Structures are given as C-alpha cells and as structure tokens.
Tab-separated table of C-alpha atoms in Angstrom:
chain	number	residue	atom	x	y	z
A	111	MET	CA	-12.857	113.366	-5.214
A	112	THR	CA	-12.577	116.786	-7.072
A	113	LYS	CA	-15.643	118.428	-8.438
A	114	GLN	CA	-14.232	117.928	-11.910
A	115	ASN	CA	-13.740	114.158	-11.439
A	116	HIS	CA	-17.127	113.958	-9.912
A	117	GLY	CA	-18.644	115.573	-13.193
A	118	LYS	CA	-16.733	113.138	-15.281
A	119	LEU	CA	-18.082	110.269	-13.282
A	120	ASN	CA	-21.568	111.532	-14.069
A	121	GLN	CA	-20.836	111.910	-17.508
A	122	LEU	CA	-19.398	108.274	-17.706
A	123	GLU	CA	-22.969	107.104	-16.325
A	124	ARG	CA	-24.633	108.958	-19.180
A	125	THR	CA	-22.320	107.798	-21.994
A	126	LEU	CA	-21.641	104.169	-20.866
A	127	PRO	CA	-24.857	102.046	-20.723
A	128	GLU	CA	-25.150	99.402	-18.004
A	129	GLY	CA	-23.978	95.994	-19.337
A	130	LEU	CA	-21.877	97.513	-22.077
A	131	PHE	CA	-18.267	97.880	-22.009
A	132	VAL	CA	-15.499	99.822	-23.647
A	133	ASP	CA	-11.688	99.736	-23.997
A	134	ALA	CA	-8.800	101.929	-22.840
A	135	GLY	CA	-8.610	103.757	-26.161
A	136	TRP	CA	-12.315	104.833	-25.688
A	137	MET	CA	-11.627	105.971	-22.132
A	138	GLU	CA	-8.661	107.933	-23.247
A	139	ARG	CA	-10.733	109.631	-26.055
A	140	HIS	CA	-13.254	110.693	-23.635
A	141	GLY	CA	-10.906	112.301	-21.320
A	142	TYR	CA	-10.282	109.526	-18.602
A	143	SER	CA	-6.764	109.225	-17.852
A	144	THR	CA	-4.993	106.160	-16.633
A	145	SER	CA	-4.950	107.378	-13.085
A	146	LEU	CA	-8.551	108.430	-13.193
A	147	ARG	CA	-9.497	105.026	-14.440
A	148	SER	CA	-7.558	103.269	-11.605
A	149	GLN	CA	-9.308	105.415	-9.181
A	150	TYR	CA	-12.743	104.503	-10.433
A	151	VAL	CA	-11.624	100.758	-10.462
A	152	SER	CA	-10.473	100.899	-6.964
A	153	ALA	CA	-13.574	102.693	-5.721
A	154	GLY	CA	-15.888	100.017	-7.345
A	155	TRP	CA	-17.233	102.462	-9.887
A	156	LEU	CA	-15.778	100.451	-12.903
A	157	VAL	CA	-14.857	96.844	-13.251
A	158	GLN	CA	-12.320	95.298	-15.746
A	159	PRO	CA	-13.771	92.105	-17.538
A	160	ALA	CA	-10.266	91.928	-19.042
A	161	ARG	CA	-7.134	93.937	-19.076
A	162	GLY	CA	-7.774	97.106	-20.818
A	163	THR	CA	-11.532	96.841	-20.721
A	164	TYR	CA	-13.872	98.574	-18.509
A	165	LYS	CA	-17.518	98.410	-17.589
A	166	ARG	CA	-19.992	99.702	-14.880
A	167	PRO	CA	-20.414	97.077	-12.102
A	168	LEU	CA	-24.108	96.421	-12.786
A	169	GLY	CA	-25.498	94.140	-15.640
A	170	GLU	CA	-23.973	90.839	-16.614
A	171	LEU	CA	-21.483	90.645	-19.304
A	172	THR	CA	-22.747	88.471	-22.184
A	173	TRP	CA	-21.483	87.840	-25.779
A	174	GLU	CA	-24.409	89.879	-27.060
A	175	LYS	CA	-23.559	92.763	-25.254
A	176	VAL	CA	-19.809	92.422	-26.127
A	177	ILE	CA	-20.711	92.375	-29.806
A	178	VAL	CA	-23.104	95.449	-29.232
A	179	SER	CA	-20.248	97.267	-27.366
A	180	LEU	CA	-17.968	96.814	-30.270
A	181	GLN	CA	-20.535	97.966	-32.837
A	182	LYS	CA	-22.134	100.704	-30.933
A	183	LEU	CA	-19.348	102.308	-28.712
A	184	LEU	CA	-15.979	101.036	-30.287
A	185	GLY	CA	-16.669	101.774	-34.064
A	186	SER	CA	-15.942	98.152	-35.204
A	187	ASP	CA	-17.487	96.840	-38.426
A	188	LEU	CA	-17.623	93.299	-37.091
A	189	ILE	CA	-20.950	91.519	-37.543
A	190	VAL	CA	-22.419	88.209	-36.260
A	191	GLY	CA	-22.797	86.054	-39.481
A	192	GLY	CA	-22.614	82.408	-40.901
A	193	ARG	CA	-24.178	79.747	-38.611
A	194	THR	CA	-24.499	82.110	-35.661
A	195	ALA	CA	-26.649	84.470	-37.620
A	196	LEU	CA	-28.705	81.554	-38.955
A	197	ASP	CA	-29.214	80.160	-35.388
A	198	LEU	CA	-30.227	83.620	-34.188
A	199	GLN	CA	-32.914	84.024	-36.884
A	200	GLY	CA	-34.358	80.766	-35.948
A	201	PHE	CA	-33.042	78.533	-38.888
A	202	SER	CA	-31.087	75.938	-36.957
A	203	HIS	CA	-32.071	72.661	-35.629
A	204	TYR	CA	-28.717	72.415	-33.578
A	205	VAL	CA	-28.732	74.992	-30.912
A	206	SER	CA	-28.325	73.288	-27.662
A	207	ALA	CA	-30.398	74.160	-24.559
A	208	SER	CA	-27.394	75.844	-22.934
A	209	GLY	CA	-27.167	78.290	-26.000
A	210	LEU	CA	-24.583	78.982	-28.545
A	211	SER	CA	-20.855	78.022	-27.969
A	212	LYS	CA	-19.182	79.464	-31.156
A	213	ILE	CA	-19.873	82.854	-32.424
A	214	HIS	CA	-18.775	83.662	-35.845
A	215	LEU	CA	-17.787	87.109	-36.560
A	216	TYR	CA	-17.190	88.646	-39.936
A	217	GLY	CA	-15.393	92.068	-40.615
A	218	THR	CA	-12.799	93.732	-42.534
A	219	LYS	CA	-10.432	94.043	-39.500
A	220	ALA	CA	-9.648	91.321	-36.737
A	221	PRO	CA	-11.153	91.914	-33.354
A	222	PRO	CA	-8.940	93.181	-30.444
A	223	SER	CA	-6.771	90.728	-28.601
A	224	TRP	CA	-8.871	91.289	-25.522
A	225	LEU	CA	-11.858	89.647	-27.014
A	226	ALA	CA	-10.632	86.051	-26.386
A	227	LYS	CA	-9.701	86.998	-22.709
A	228	LEU	CA	-13.168	87.930	-21.708
A	229	PRO	CA	-14.767	85.821	-19.052
A	230	LEU	CA	-17.349	84.266	-21.265
A	231	LYS	CA	-18.271	80.420	-22.009
A	232	GLU	CA	-18.664	81.221	-25.766
A	233	THR	CA	-15.665	81.537	-28.101
A	234	PHE	CA	-15.392	83.634	-31.091
A	235	ARG	CA	-14.239	82.749	-34.598
A	236	PHE	CA	-13.199	85.766	-36.910
A	237	HIS	CA	-13.579	85.593	-40.612
A	238	ARG	CA	-12.366	88.355	-43.140
A	239	SER	CA	-15.480	89.365	-45.101
A	240	GLN	CA	-13.354	90.639	-48.007
A	241	VAL	CA	-12.139	87.028	-48.596
A	242	LEU	CA	-15.616	86.018	-49.528
A	243	PHE	CA	-17.145	89.118	-50.800
A	244	LYS	CA	-15.981	92.068	-52.977
A	245	SER	CA	-18.140	94.361	-50.966
A	246	ALA	CA	-17.500	93.281	-47.374
A	247	THR	CA	-20.033	95.205	-45.567
A	248	GLY	CA	-23.353	94.515	-47.571
A	249	SER	CA	-26.605	92.812	-46.834
A	250	ILE	CA	-26.718	93.323	-43.030
A	251	ARG	CA	-29.722	93.758	-40.786
A	252	GLU	CA	-30.079	94.633	-37.061
A	253	LEU	CA	-31.437	92.121	-34.865
A	254	PRO	CA	-33.178	92.520	-31.481
A	255	GLY	CA	-31.239	90.479	-28.823
A	256	SER	CA	-31.434	89.562	-25.435
A	257	SER	CA	-29.826	92.994	-24.460
A	258	ASP	CA	-31.635	96.128	-24.782
A	259	TRP	CA	-29.743	97.147	-28.030
A	260	PRO	CA	-30.104	95.618	-31.466
A	261	MET	CA	-27.005	93.826	-32.930
A	262	LYS	CA	-25.993	93.836	-36.438
A	263	VAL	CA	-25.959	90.422	-38.118
A	264	SER	CA	-25.685	88.931	-41.621
A	265	THR	CA	-29.157	88.705	-43.476
A	266	THR	CA	-30.320	85.067	-43.903
A	267	GLU	CA	-29.236	85.160	-47.465
A	268	ARG	CA	-25.686	86.367	-46.737
A	269	ALA	CA	-25.471	84.154	-43.842
A	270	LEU	CA	-26.164	81.041	-45.979
A	271	LEU	CA	-23.333	81.879	-48.195
A	272	GLU	CA	-20.981	82.312	-45.361
A	273	LEU	CA	-21.990	78.865	-44.057
A	274	LEU	CA	-21.423	77.345	-47.220
A	275	ASP	CA	-17.879	78.738	-47.190
A	276	GLU	CA	-17.275	76.482	-44.218
A	277	LEU	CA	-17.985	73.296	-46.177
A	278	PRO	CA	-16.549	70.843	-46.002
A	279	ASN	CA	-13.870	71.167	-43.340
A	280	ARG	CA	-15.682	72.993	-40.508
A	281	GLU	CA	-19.380	72.101	-41.399
A	282	SER	CA	-20.987	68.905	-42.458
A	283	PHE	CA	-23.065	68.369	-45.527
A	284	HIS	CA	-25.814	66.729	-43.457
A	285	GLN	CA	-26.286	69.595	-41.152
A	286	VAL	CA	-25.963	72.224	-43.989
A	287	ASP	CA	-28.592	70.039	-45.895
A	288	MET	CA	-31.044	69.919	-43.074
A	289	LEU	CA	-30.675	73.738	-42.588
A	290	VAL	CA	-31.032	74.743	-46.511
A	291	ASP	CA	-34.318	72.637	-46.464
A	292	GLY	CA	-36.027	75.135	-44.212
A	293	LEU	CA	-34.836	78.252	-46.101
A	294	ARG	CA	-37.992	78.732	-48.092
A	295	THR	CA	-38.673	82.416	-47.925
A	296	LEU	CA	-35.223	83.919	-49.103
A	297	SER	CA	-35.091	87.091	-51.060
A	298	PRO	CA	-34.124	86.346	-54.809
A	299	LYS	CA	-33.099	89.918	-55.347
A	300	ARG	CA	-30.821	89.886	-52.337
A	301	LEU	CA	-29.388	86.476	-53.437
A	302	GLN	CA	-28.690	87.694	-56.936
A	303	SER	CA	-26.746	90.610	-55.473
A	304	LEU	CA	-24.732	88.532	-53.002
A	305	LEU	CA	-23.991	85.911	-55.531
A	306	ALA	CA	-22.676	88.449	-58.067
A	307	ASP	CA	-20.437	89.804	-55.187
A	308	CYS	CA	-19.280	86.575	-53.918
A	309	LYS	CA	-15.712	85.736	-54.926
A	310	SER	CA	-15.876	81.912	-54.184
A	311	VAL	CA	-16.798	79.583	-57.114
A	312	LYS	CA	-17.170	76.799	-54.538
A	313	VAL	CA	-19.614	78.721	-52.596
A	314	LYS	CA	-21.674	79.644	-55.688
A	315	ARG	CA	-21.671	76.093	-56.967
A	316	LEU	CA	-22.763	74.672	-53.649
A	317	PHE	CA	-25.429	77.253	-53.392
A	318	PHE	CA	-27.063	76.162	-56.640
A	319	TRP	CA	-26.681	72.498	-55.740
A	320	PHE	CA	-28.405	72.633	-52.424
A	321	ALA	CA	-31.289	75.036	-53.744
A	322	GLU	CA	-31.759	72.789	-56.783
A	323	ARG	CA	-31.772	69.674	-54.387
A	324	HIS	CA	-34.629	71.136	-52.261
A	325	ASN	CA	-36.441	72.677	-55.202
A	326	HIS	CA	-36.699	76.061	-53.660
A	327	VAL	CA	-39.238	78.338	-55.541
A	328	TRP	CA	-36.962	81.543	-55.160
A	329	LEU	CA	-34.440	79.696	-57.290
A	330	ASN	CA	-36.479	80.243	-60.413
A	331	GLN	CA	-35.759	83.963	-60.016
A	332	ILE	CA	-32.135	83.935	-59.933
A	333	ASP	CA	-30.410	84.598	-63.200
A	334	ARG	CA	-27.328	81.911	-62.902
A	335	GLY	CA	-26.262	82.810	-66.496
A	336	SER	CA	-24.946	86.117	-65.278
A	337	LEU	CA	-22.763	84.526	-62.673
A	338	ASP	CA	-19.334	83.385	-62.844
A	339	LEU	CA	-19.386	79.772	-61.816
A	340	GLY	CA	-15.791	79.090	-63.029
A	341	THR	CA	-14.520	76.160	-64.898
A	342	GLY	CA	-13.012	72.736	-63.766
A	343	LYS	CA	-13.803	70.209	-61.012
A	344	ARG	CA	-13.795	71.297	-57.234
A	345	MET	CA	-12.890	68.231	-55.343
A	346	LEU	CA	-14.696	68.973	-51.907
A	347	VAL	CA	-14.976	65.486	-50.504
A	348	LYS	CA	-12.402	62.842	-50.767
A	349	GLY	CA	-14.046	59.615	-52.382
A	350	GLY	CA	-17.321	61.482	-52.986
A	351	LYS	CA	-19.341	61.354	-56.085
A	352	LEU	CA	-19.015	64.097	-58.724
A	353	ASP	CA	-22.181	66.097	-59.526
A	354	PRO	CA	-21.985	66.196	-63.354
A	355	LYS	CA	-23.784	69.743	-63.577
A	356	TYR	CA	-21.659	71.744	-60.973
A	357	LEU	CA	-18.631	69.670	-61.065
A	358	ILE	CA	-18.266	69.391	-57.308
A	359	THR	CA	-17.938	66.315	-55.175
A	360	ILE	CA	-20.556	65.449	-52.568
A	361	PRO	CA	-20.809	62.852	-50.032
A	362	GLU	CA	-21.973	59.440	-51.200
A	363	ASP	CA	-24.226	58.867	-48.397
A	364	ILE	CA	-26.103	62.287	-48.389
A	365	GLY	CA	-29.209	60.532	-49.406
A	366	ALA	CA	-32.470	61.966	-50.995
A	367	PRO	CA	-33.747	65.367	-50.234
A	368	VAL	CA	-35.326	65.753	-46.982
C-alpha cells in the first residue's frame, strides 16, 4: 500500500465510526475512488452490507445505526416517526419481545433504494412528511438509542398525529385507543402548533375525538376554534357509527373509554 493510501485509511478510521456505514457517494466525496474502495474491501478493511454501501468490519449493523448513519453522515432528513417513535418513547403496549419489526420513517425525500436491501430483520415504511404537515421538519427530538449516537425522532405529539393518519387501513381503532389513553402528559403548546400545521381534516377530527374520549386535561388548553376542521362527513369505517360532533364514523364495538 502506498503511503498516501495508508493515510487515507487512517482518515477513514477517524471519519467513519465503527458500526455506522456510508454509501458510494460519501466515499467519492471524501476522496475514495472505486478502485481504492475495492482494495479496502478485498483486504477486509471495509465490508459491504449491500451493494454501494460500506462499513468498517467491527460493530453489528442494526436498524438504529442505519438511521443514525443516514442522519449524521449521509445528510438525510429522514426521522423515525409514527408508531415507531411512540414505541421508542415507551408509549406502546404492543412491542414484541423480539423488538420492532416495521420502522416508520418520515421525510421530504424517499430513502435510497439500498435501504430495503440491507441484511436486517426489520422493514422500513416511508411516509412523505409534506403530505401531512405544511412544515415537514418541525417538532423533532433526539432520542438516545442502543447505539452510541442519538437518533432523531418525532416528538410524542407529532408521532400521535402521524399514527392517527394510519387509521383506519393500517392501524386499528382498538390499539390506537389503548395508546392514546396513556398519553397524559402531552404539551398543549406543541399540539396547538402541530394541529395548525396539519393538512389532514381526518387526523384533526380523530385527535379531538380520542382526546375527549379519554378526558385528557391538556385538551382544555387547546384552542380548537382557531383550527380548520373542514366540513362534511368523513366515512372512516364501513358500517360504523357516526359521531355527531366530529362527523366521523367509528367502529360500533369500540366500547367505553379504557
């Protein structure tokens, strides 16, 4: 190995933390040509979890480290949101002993195609943030994860609205009902801002319906009169009962508040 290449290998050890990974574009921008990358892979100094991606051989590749790599090294605006963000913040009763299986990601740009090809047991579901919110990148927090680096996730308040957007086709009323019952310490100020920013009439109506159902105290501090709740009925459940206040259909068998 030439002295120059040895120096670049030392540089790689400083700029690419163990356990994280990068793509070919990152390697090119940092001066690692295709031939040099091939040399590193052949020598065992780099491994390729999927075609066009690279990591140092030490450190297990986990979905958390994949997301951190996207956020910290690859400049992606993807965050973990919806049910996954609520699970990570301790608000779900339905995380199996084996961990999460589907990771919900929100961002303005779809993730790279190699994300689905990584050797992980988890799968990723992408949502375009700008479909639900006018300001697609607001209300985010950093959450300590199983890796050594914090991961950007939706706040509990934002994750709740993202979850409600999944009703009724990809989430059940029963599970959402159980989850909302435990959300007793939400920030009214943050909720007010998010609801004003939310584009979905369905989500806003569902939010107030669930909040009233569980009589959450923070609801009294939200000015619903300033929010656009639209007009007309929203038929969410075929054969369901119509709530006369919010004009949404809900399941007949949802029962009394828990």
